[in-house]
mmCIF file of N, CA and C and ligand atoms in Angstrom:
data_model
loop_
_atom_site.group_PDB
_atom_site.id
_atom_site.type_symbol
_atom_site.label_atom_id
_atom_site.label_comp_id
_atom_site.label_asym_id
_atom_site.label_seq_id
_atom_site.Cartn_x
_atom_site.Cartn_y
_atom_site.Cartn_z
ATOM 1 N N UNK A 1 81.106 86.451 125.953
ATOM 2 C CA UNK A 1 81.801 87.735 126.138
ATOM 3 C C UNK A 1 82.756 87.989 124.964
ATOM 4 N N UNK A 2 82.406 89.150 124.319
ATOM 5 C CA UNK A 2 83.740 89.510 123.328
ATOM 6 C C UNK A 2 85.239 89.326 123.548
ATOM 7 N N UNK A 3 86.186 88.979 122.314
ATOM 8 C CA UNK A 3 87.117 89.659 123.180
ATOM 9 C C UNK A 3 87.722 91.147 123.045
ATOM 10 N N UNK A 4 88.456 91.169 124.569
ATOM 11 C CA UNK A 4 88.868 92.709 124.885
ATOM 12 C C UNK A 4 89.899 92.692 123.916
ATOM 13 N N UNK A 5 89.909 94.090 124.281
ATOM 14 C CA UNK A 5 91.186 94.694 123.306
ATOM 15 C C UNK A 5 92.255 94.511 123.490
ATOM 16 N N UNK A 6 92.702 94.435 125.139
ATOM 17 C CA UNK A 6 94.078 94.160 125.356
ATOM 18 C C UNK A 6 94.593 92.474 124.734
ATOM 19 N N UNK A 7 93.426 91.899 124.535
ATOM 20 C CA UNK A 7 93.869 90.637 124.387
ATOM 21 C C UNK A 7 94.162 90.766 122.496
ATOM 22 N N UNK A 8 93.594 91.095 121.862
ATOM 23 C CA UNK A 8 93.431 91.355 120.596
ATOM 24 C C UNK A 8 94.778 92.127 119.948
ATOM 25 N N UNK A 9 95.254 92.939 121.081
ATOM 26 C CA UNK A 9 96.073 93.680 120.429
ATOM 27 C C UNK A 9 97.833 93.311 121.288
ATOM 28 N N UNK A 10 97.682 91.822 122.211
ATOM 29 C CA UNK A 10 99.125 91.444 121.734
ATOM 30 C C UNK A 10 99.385 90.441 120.834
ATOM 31 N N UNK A 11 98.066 90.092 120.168
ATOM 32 C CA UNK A 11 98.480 89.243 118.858
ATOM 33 C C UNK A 11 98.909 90.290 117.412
ATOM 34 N N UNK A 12 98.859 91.661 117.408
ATOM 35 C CA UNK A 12 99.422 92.333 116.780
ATOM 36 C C UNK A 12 100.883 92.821 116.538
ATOM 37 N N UNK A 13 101.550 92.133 115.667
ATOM 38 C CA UNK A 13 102.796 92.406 115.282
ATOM 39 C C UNK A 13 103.086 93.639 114.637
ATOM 40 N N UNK A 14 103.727 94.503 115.849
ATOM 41 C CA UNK A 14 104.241 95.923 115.525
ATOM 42 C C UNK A 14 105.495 95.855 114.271
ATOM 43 N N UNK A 15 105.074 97.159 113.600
ATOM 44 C CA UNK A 15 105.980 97.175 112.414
ATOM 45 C C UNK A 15 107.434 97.624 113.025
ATOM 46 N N UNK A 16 108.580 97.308 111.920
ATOM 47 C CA UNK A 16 109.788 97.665 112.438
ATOM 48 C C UNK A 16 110.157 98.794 113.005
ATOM 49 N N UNK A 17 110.973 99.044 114.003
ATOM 50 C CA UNK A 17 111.075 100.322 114.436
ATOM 51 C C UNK A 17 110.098 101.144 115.633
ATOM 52 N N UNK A 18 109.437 100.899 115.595
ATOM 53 C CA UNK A 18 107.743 101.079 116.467
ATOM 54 C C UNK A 18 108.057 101.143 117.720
ATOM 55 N N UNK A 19 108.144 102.185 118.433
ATOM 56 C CA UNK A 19 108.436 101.851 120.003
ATOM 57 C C UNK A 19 107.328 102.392 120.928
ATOM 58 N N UNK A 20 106.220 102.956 120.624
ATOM 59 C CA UNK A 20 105.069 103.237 120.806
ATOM 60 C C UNK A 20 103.955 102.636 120.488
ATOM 61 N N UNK A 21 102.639 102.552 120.625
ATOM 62 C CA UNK A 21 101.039 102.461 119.739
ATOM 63 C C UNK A 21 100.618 103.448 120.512
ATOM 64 N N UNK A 22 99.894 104.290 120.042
ATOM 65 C CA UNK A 22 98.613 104.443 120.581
ATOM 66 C C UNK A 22 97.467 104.529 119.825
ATOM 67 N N UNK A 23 96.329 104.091 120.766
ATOM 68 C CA UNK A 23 95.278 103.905 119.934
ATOM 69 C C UNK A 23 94.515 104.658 119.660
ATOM 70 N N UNK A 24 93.828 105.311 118.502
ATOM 71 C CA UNK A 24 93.158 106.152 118.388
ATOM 72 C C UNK A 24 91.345 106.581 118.564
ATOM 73 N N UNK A 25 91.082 107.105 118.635
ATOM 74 C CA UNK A 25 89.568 107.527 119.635
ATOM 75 C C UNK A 25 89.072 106.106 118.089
ATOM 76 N N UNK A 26 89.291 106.487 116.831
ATOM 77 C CA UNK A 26 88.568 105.991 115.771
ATOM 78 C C UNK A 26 88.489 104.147 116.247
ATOM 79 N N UNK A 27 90.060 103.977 116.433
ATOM 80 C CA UNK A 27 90.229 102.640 116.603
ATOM 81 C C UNK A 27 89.620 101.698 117.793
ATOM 82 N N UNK A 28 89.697 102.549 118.290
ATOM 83 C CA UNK A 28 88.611 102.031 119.871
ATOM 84 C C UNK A 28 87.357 101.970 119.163
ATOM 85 N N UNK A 29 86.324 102.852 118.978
ATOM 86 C CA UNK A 29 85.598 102.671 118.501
ATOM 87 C C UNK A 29 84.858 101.451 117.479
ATOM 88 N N UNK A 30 85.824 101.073 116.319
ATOM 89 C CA UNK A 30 85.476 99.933 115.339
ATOM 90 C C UNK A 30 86.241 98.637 116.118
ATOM 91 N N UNK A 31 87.090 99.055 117.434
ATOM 92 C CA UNK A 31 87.451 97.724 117.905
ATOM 93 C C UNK A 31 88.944 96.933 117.000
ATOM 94 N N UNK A 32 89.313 97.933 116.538
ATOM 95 C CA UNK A 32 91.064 97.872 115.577
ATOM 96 C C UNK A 32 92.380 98.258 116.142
ATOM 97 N N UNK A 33 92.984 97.401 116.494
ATOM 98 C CA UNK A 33 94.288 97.621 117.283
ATOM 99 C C UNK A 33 95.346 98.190 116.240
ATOM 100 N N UNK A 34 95.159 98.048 114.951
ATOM 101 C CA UNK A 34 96.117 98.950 114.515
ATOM 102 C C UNK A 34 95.976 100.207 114.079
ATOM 103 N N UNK A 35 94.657 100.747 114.520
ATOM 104 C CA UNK A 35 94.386 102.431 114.193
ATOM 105 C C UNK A 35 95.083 102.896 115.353
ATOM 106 N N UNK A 36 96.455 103.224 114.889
ATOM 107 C CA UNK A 36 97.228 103.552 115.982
ATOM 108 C C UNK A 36 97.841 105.292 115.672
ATOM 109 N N UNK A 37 98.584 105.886 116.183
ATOM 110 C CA UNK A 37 99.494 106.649 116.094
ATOM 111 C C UNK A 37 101.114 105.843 117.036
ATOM 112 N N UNK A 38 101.872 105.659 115.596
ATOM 113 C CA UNK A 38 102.849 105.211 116.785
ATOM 114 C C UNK A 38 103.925 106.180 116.885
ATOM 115 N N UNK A 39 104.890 105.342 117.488
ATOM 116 C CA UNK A 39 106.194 106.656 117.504
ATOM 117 C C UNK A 39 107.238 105.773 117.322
ATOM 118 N N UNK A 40 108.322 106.110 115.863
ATOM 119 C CA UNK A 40 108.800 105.898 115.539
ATOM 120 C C UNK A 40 110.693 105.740 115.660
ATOM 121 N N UNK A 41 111.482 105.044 116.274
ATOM 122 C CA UNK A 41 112.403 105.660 116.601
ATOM 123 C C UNK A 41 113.440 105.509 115.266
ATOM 124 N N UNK A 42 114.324 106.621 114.912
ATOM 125 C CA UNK A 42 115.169 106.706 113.983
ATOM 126 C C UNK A 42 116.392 107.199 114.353
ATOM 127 N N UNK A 43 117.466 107.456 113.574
ATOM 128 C CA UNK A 43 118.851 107.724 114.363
ATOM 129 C C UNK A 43 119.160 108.807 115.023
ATOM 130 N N UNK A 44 118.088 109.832 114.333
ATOM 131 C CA UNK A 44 118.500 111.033 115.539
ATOM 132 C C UNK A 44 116.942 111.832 115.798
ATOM 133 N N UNK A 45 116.033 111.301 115.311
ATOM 134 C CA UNK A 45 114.925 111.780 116.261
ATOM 135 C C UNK A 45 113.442 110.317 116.234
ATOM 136 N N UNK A 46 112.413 110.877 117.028
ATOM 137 C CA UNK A 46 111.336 109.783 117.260
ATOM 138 C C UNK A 46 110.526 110.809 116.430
ATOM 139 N N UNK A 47 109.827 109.764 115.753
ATOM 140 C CA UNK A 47 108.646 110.379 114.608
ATOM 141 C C UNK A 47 107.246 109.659 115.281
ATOM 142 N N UNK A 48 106.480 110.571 115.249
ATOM 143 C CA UNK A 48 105.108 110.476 115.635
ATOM 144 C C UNK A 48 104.317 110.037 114.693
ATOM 145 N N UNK A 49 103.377 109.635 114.523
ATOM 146 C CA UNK A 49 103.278 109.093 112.700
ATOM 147 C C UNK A 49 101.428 108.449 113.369
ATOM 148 N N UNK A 50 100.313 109.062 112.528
ATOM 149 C CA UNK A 50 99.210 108.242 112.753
ATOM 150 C C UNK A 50 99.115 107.314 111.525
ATOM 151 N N UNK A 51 98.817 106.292 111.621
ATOM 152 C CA UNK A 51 98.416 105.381 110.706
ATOM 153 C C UNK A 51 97.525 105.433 109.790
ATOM 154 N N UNK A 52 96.636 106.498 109.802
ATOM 155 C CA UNK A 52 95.731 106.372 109.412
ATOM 156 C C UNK A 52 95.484 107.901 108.237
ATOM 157 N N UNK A 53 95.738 108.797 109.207
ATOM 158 C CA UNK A 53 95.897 110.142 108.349
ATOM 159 C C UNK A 53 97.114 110.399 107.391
ATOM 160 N N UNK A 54 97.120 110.967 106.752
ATOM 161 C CA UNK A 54 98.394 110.576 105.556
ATOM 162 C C UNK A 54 99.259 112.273 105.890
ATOM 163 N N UNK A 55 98.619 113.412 106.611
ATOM 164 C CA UNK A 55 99.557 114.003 106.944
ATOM 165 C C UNK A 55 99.905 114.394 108.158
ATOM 166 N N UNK A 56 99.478 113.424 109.105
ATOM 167 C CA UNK A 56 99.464 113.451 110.849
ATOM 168 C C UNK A 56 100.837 113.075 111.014
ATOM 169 N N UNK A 57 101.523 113.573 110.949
ATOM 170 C CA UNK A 57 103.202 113.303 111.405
ATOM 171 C C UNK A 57 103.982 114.244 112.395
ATOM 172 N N UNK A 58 104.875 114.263 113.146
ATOM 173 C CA UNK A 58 105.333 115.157 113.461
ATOM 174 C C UNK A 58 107.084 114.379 114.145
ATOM 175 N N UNK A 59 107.931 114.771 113.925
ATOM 176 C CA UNK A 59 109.198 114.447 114.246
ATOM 177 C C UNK A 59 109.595 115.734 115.077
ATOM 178 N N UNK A 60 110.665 114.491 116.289
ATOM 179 C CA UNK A 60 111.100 115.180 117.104
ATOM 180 C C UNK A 60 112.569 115.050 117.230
ATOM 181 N N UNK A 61 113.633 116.023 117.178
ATOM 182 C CA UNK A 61 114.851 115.609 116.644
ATOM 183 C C UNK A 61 115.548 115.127 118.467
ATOM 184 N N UNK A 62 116.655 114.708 118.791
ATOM 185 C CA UNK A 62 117.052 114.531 120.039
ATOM 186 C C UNK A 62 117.423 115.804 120.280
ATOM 187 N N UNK A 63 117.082 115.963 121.759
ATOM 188 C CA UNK A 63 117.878 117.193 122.184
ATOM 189 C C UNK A 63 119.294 117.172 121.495
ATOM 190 N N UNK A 64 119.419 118.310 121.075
ATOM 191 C CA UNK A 64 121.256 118.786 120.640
ATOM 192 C C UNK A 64 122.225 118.730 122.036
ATOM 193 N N UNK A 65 121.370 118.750 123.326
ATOM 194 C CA UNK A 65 121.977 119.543 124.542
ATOM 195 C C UNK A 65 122.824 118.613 125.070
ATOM 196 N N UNK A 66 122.021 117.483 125.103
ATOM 197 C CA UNK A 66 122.394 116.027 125.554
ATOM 198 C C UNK A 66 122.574 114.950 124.468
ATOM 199 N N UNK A 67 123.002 113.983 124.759
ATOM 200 C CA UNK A 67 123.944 112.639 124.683
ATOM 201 C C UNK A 67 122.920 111.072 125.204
ATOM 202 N N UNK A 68 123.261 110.521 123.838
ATOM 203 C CA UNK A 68 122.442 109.088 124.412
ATOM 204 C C UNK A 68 121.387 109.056 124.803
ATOM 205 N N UNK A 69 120.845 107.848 126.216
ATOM 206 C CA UNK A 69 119.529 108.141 126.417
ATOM 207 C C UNK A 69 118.859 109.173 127.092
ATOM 208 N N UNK A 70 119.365 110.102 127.211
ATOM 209 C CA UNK A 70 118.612 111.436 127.981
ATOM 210 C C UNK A 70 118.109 112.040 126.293
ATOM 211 N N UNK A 71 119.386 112.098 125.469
ATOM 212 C CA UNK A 71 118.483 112.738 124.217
ATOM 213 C C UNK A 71 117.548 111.575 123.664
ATOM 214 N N UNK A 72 117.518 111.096 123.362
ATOM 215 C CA UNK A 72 116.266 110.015 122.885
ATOM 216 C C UNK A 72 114.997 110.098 123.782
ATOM 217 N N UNK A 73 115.588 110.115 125.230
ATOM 218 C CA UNK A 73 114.127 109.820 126.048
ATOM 219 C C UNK A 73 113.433 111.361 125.898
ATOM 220 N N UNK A 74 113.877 112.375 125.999
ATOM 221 C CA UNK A 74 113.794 114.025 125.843
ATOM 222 C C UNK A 74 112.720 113.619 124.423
ATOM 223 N N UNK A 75 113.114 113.444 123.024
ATOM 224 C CA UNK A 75 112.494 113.431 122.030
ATOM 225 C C UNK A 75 111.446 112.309 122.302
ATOM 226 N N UNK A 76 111.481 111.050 122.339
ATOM 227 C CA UNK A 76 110.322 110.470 122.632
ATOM 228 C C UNK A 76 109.155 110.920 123.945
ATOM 229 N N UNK A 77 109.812 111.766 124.615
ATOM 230 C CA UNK A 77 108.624 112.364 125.804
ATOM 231 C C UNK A 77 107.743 113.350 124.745
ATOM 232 N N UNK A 78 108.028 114.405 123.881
ATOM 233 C CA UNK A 78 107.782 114.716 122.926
ATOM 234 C C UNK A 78 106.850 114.535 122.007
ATOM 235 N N UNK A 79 107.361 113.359 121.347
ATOM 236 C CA UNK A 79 106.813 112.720 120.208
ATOM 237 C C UNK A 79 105.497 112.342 121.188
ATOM 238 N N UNK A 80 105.878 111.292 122.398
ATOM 239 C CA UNK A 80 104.385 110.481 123.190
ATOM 240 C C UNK A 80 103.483 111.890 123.592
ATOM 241 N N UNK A 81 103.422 112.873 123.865
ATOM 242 C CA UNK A 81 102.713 113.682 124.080
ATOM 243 C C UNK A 81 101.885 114.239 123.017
ATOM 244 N N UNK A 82 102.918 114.343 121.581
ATOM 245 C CA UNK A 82 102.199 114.768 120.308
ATOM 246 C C UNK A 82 100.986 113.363 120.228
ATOM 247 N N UNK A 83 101.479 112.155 120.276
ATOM 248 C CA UNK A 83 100.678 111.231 119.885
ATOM 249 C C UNK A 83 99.363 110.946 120.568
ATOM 250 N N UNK A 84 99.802 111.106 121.692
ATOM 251 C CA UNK A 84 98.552 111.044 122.841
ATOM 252 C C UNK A 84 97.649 111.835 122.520
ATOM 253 N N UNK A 85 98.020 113.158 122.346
ATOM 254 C CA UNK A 85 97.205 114.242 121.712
ATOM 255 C C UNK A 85 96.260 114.034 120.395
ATOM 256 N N UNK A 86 97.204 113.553 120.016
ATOM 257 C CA UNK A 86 96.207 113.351 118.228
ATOM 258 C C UNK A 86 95.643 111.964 118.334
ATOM 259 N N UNK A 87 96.143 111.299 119.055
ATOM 260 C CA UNK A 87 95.259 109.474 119.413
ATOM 261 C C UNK A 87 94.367 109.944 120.213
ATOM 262 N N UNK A 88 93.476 111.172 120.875
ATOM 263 C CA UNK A 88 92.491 111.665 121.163
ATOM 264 C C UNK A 88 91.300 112.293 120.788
ATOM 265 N N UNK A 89 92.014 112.738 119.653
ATOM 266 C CA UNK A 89 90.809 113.455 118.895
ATOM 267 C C UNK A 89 90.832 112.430 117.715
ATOM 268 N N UNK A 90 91.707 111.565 117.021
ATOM 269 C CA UNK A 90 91.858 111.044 115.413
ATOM 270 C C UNK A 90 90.517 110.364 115.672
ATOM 271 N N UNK A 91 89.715 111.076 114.456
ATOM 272 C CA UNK A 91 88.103 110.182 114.240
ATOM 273 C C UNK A 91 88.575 109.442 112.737
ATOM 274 N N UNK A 92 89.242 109.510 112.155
ATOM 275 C CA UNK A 92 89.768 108.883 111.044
ATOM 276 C C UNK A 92 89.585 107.142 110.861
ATOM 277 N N UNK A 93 89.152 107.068 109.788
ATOM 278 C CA UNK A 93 89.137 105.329 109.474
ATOM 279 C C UNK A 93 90.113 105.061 108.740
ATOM 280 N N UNK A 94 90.735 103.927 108.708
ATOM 281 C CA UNK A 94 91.237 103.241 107.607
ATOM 282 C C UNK A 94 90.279 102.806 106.752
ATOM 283 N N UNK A 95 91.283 102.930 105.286
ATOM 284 C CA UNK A 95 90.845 102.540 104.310
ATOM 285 C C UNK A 95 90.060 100.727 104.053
ATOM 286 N N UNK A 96 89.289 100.235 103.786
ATOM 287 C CA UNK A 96 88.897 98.966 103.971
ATOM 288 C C UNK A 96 89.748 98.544 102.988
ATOM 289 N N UNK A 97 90.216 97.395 103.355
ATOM 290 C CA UNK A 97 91.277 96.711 102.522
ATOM 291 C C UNK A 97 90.869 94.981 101.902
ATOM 292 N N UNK A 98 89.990 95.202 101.241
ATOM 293 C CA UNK A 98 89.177 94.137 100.417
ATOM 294 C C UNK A 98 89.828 93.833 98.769
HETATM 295 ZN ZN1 ZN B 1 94.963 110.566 112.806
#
């Protein structure tokens, strides 16, 4: 039996900052846990960011309205919805790195 993905992908060490993965339609496909879109957290907003496309980004600033974790969780609900979205359709490969 192969192995699964879930197993494959907690030996993957997320880059700094990273408080998301998701995986993308592409990455499922070739069986790559880091064809991801992740979401990025920074000091005043979560950045959506695919790994793979070089202009798939989208930042979400914290709500202005609110304070602490209501604004952070507000922008990362955000950002995870942008990502989910584009980790659905991304048919994109990474570059082979030989
Ligand atoms: Zn993409």
């Amino acid at each position: 039996m192969p192995a699964t993905a879930q197993t494959t992908q907690t030996a993957v060490t997320w880059p700094e900052g990273v408080i998301a993965r998701y995986l993308t339609d592409a990455g499922k496909a070739i069986g790559d846990p880091t064809v991801t879109v992740d979401l990025i957290e920074k000091d005043d907003s979560v950045l959506a960011r695919c790994t793979v496309c070089p202009d798939s980004e989208a930042d979400f600033s914290f709500d202005p309205m609110c304070t602490g974790a209501r604004a952070t969780g507000w922008a990362t609900k955000q950002a995870a919805t942008w990502a989910q979205a584009h980790a659905e359709v991304c048919r994109a490969l990474p570059r082979p790195t030989a």
